Every structure is written in C-alpha cells, then in structure tokens.
PDB file of C-alpha atoms in Angstrom:
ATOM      1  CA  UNK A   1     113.470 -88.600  63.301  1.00 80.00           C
ATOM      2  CA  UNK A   2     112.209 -91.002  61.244  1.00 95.00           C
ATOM      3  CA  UNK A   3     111.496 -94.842  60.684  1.00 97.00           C
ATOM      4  CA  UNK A   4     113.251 -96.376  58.280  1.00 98.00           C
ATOM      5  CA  UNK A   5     112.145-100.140  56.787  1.00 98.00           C
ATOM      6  CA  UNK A   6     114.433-101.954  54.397  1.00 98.00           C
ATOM      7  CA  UNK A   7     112.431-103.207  51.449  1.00 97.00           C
ATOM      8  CA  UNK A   8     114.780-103.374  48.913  1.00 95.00           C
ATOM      9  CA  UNK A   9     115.608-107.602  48.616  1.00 97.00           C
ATOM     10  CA  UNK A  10     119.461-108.625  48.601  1.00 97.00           C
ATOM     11  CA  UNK A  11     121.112-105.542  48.261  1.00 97.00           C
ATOM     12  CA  UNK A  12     123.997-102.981  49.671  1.00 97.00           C
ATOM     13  CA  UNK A  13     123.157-100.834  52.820  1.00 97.00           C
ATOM     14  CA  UNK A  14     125.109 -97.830  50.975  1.00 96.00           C
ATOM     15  CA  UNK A  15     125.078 -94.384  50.589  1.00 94.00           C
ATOM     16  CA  UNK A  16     122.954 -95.175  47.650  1.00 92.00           C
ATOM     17  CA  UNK A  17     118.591 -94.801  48.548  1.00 89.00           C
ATOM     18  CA  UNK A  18     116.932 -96.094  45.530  1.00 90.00           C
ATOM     19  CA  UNK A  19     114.525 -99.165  46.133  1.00 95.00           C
ATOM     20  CA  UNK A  20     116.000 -99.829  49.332  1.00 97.00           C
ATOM     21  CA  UNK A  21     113.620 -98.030  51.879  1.00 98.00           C
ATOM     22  CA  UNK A  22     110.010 -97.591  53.307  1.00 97.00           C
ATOM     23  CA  UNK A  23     108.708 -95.395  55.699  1.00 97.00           C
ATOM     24  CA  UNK A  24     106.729 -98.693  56.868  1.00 97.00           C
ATOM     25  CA  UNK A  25     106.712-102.411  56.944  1.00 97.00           C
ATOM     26  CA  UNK A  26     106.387-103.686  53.662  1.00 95.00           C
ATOM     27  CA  UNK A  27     106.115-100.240  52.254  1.00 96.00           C
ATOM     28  CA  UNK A  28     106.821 -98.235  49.360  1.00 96.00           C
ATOM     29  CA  UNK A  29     110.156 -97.910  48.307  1.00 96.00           C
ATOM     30  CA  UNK A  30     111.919 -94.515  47.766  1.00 96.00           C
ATOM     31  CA  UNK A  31     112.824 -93.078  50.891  1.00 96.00           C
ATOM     32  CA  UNK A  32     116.058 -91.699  51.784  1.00 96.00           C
ATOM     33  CA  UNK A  33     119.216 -93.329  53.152  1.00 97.00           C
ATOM     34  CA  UNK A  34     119.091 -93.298  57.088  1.00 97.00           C
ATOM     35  CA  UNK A  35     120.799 -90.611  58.824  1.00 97.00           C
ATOM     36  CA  UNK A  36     121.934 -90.926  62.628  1.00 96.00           C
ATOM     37  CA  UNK A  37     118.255 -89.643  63.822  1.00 96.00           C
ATOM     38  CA  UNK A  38     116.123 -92.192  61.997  1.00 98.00           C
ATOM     39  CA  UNK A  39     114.993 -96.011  63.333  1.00 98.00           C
ATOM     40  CA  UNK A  40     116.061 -98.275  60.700  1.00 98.00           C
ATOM     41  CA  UNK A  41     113.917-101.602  61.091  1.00 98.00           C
ATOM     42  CA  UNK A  42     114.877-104.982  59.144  1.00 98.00           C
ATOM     43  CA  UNK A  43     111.463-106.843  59.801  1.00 98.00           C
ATOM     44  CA  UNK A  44     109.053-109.413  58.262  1.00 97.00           C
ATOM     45  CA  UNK A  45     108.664-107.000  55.578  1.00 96.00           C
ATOM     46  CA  UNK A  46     112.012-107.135  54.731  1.00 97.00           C
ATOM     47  CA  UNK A  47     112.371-110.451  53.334  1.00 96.00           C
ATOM     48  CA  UNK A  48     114.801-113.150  53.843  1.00 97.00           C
ATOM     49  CA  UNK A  49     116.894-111.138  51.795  1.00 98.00           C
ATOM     50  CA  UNK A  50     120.952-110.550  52.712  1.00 98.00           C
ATOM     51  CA  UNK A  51     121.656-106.773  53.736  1.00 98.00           C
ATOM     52  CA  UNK A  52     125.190-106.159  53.139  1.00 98.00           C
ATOM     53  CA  UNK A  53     126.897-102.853  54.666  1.00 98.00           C
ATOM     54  CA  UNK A  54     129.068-101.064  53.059  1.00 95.00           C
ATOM     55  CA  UNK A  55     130.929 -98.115  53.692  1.00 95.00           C
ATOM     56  CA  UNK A  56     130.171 -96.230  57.242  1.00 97.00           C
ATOM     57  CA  UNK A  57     126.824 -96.337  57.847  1.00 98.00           C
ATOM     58  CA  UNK A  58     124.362 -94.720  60.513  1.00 97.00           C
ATOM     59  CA  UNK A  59     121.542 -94.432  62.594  1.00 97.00           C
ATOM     60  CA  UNK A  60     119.397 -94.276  65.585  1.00 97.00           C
ATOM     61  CA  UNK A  61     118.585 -97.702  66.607  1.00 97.00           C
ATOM     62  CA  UNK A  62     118.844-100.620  64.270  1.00 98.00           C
ATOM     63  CA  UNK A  63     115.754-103.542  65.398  1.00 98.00           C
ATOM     64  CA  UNK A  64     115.704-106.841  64.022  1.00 98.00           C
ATOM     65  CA  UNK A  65     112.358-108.348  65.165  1.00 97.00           C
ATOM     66  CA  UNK A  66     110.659-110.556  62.744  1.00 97.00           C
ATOM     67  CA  UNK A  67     113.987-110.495  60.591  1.00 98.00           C
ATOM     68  CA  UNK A  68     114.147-113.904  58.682  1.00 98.00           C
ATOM     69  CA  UNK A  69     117.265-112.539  56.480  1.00 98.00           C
ATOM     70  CA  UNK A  70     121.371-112.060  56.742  1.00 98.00           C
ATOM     71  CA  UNK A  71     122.961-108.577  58.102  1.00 98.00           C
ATOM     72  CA  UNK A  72     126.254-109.040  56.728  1.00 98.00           C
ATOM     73  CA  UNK A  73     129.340-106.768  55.339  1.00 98.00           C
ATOM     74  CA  UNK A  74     132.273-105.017  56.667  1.00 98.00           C
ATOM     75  CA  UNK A  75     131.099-101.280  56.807  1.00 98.00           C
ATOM     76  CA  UNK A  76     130.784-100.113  60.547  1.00 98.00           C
ATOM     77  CA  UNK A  77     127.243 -98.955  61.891  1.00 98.00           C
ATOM     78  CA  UNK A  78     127.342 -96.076  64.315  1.00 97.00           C
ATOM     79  CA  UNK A  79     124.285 -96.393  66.488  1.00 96.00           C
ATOM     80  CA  UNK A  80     123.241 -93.291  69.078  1.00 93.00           C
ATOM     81  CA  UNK A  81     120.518 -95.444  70.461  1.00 92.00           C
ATOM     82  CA  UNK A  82     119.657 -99.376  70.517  1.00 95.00           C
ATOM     83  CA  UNK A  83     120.498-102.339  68.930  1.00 97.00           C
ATOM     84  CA  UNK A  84     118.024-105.443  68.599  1.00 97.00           C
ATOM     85  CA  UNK A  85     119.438-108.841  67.082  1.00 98.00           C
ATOM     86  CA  UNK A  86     116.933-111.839  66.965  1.00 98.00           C
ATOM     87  CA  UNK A  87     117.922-115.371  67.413  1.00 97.00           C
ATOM     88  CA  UNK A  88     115.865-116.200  63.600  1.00 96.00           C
ATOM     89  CA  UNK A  89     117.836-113.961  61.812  1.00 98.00           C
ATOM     90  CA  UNK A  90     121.640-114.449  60.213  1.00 98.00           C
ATOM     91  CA  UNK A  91     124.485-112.124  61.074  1.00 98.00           C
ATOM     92  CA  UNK A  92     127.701-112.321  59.478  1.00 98.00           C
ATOM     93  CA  UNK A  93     128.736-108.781  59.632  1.00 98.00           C
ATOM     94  CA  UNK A  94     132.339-108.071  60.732  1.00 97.00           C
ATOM     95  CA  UNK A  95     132.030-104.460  60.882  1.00 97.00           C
ATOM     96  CA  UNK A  96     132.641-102.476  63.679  1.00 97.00           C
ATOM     97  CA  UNK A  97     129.369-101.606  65.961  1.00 96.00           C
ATOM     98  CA  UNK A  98     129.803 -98.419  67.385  1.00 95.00           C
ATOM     99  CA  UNK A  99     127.374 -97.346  70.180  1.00 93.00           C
ATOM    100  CA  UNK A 100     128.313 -93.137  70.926  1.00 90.00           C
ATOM    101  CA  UNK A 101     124.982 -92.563  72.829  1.00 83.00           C
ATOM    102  CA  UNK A 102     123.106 -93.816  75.878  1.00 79.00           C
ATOM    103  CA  UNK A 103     122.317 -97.597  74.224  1.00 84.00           C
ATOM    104  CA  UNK A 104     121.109-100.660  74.806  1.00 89.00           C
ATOM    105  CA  UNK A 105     122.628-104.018  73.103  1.00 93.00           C
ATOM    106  CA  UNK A 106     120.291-107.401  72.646  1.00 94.00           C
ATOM    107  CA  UNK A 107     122.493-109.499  70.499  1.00 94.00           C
ATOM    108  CA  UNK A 108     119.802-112.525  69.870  1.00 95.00           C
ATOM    109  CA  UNK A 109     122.781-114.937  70.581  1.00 95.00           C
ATOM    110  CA  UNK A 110     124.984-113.646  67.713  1.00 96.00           C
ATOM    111  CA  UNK A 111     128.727-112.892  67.767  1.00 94.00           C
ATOM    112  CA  UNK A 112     129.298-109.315  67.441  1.00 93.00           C
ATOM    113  CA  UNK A 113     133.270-109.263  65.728  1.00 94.00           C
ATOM    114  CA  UNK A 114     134.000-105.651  66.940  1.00 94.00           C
ATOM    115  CA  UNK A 115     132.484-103.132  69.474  1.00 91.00           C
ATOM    116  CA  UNK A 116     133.274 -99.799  70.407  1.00 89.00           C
ATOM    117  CA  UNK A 117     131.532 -98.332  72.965  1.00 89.00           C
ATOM    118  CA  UNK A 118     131.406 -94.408  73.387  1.00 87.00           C
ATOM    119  CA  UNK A 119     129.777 -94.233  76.586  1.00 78.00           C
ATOM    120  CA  UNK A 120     128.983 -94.564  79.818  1.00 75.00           C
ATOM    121  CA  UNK A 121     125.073 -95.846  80.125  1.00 77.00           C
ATOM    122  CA  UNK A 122     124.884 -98.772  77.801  1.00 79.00           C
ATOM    123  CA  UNK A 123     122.686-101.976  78.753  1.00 78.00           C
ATOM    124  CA  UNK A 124     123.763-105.367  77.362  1.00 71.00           C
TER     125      UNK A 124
END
C-alpha cells in the first residue's frame, strides 16, 4: 500500500501516470497510477485544479480534506476502503462509486449520482 497525492493541475484521472502523482503533499511528480491498495489523497497540495475521471478507476480510500478543486467525470471509482468528501471542494462526477470492501462514506454534503454498494459493513 501506498499514498497517493494528485499533483498534476487540471488533468484526467486515467490510466495514464505522468505528472499526475506524489508520494506526498505537494510532492514530486512521477509516481504510478493508483492501484486498489494505495490511498489516493486530493489535498491542499493539489490545487484548485479540476480532476476529471476517466475510464474505471481504483483504489483504497479516496480523502478529500483540504481539497479546494472539482472531482468531476464519468469513469466509476471502485473503493475497498473509505471515502472522504469536504463541504469546500466541487464534485460533479456522475460516475458510479463503488464501495466492494468494509467502507465508510462522508459525502461533505455532495450528491453522489450513483452508488453501488458490495457489502455488508459500510458507515455513511
């Protein structure tokens, strides 16, 4: 497992790592895309940048604190842990949130426009 920051200003959440992560806050770029066993964080350091996803993306938990951007797209996220929205950040993401592990769900006040839930012990 590993932490995964997004640095890389308006951009696609795709399949594609470039410029897009850090292994910390504010980091240096160049990490790889997260798998379903790394934290991805979109924080301070991130920027209020728009994160669009595309495709099928996944990870562990997805946290929002300190998140000033936009989380928007239609790709799905599959999540096997958490999910943290905060109330300063945007979300116009239409993609289908999958949760497929024991979870917990803080939406910050946003409108989540599909969620499937593949188990038993979430929180919301």
């Amino acid at each position: 497992m590993a932490d995964r920051h997004w640095v890389g200003g308006t951009a696609n959440w795709d399949a594609t790592a470039g410029s897009k992560w850090s292994l910390t806050e504010g980091g240096a770029s160049g990490e790889a895309v997260p798998t379903a066993s790394d934290a991805v964080f979109l924080d301070a350091g991130s920027g209020a940048v728009t994160v669009t996803v595309s495709g099928s993306r996944v990870c562990l938990s997805l946290t929002c604190t300190g998140f000033t951007g936009t989380l928007a797209g239609t790709g799905g996220i599959t999540i096997s842990g958490s999910m943290l929205l905060v109330a300063g950040m945007g979300y116009t993401h239409t993609g289908t949130i999958t949760f497929n592990a024991t979870a917990s769900l803080t939406s910050g006040g946003k409108t989540l426009a599909a969620l499937t839930i593949n188990t038993a012990a979430i929180t919301v």
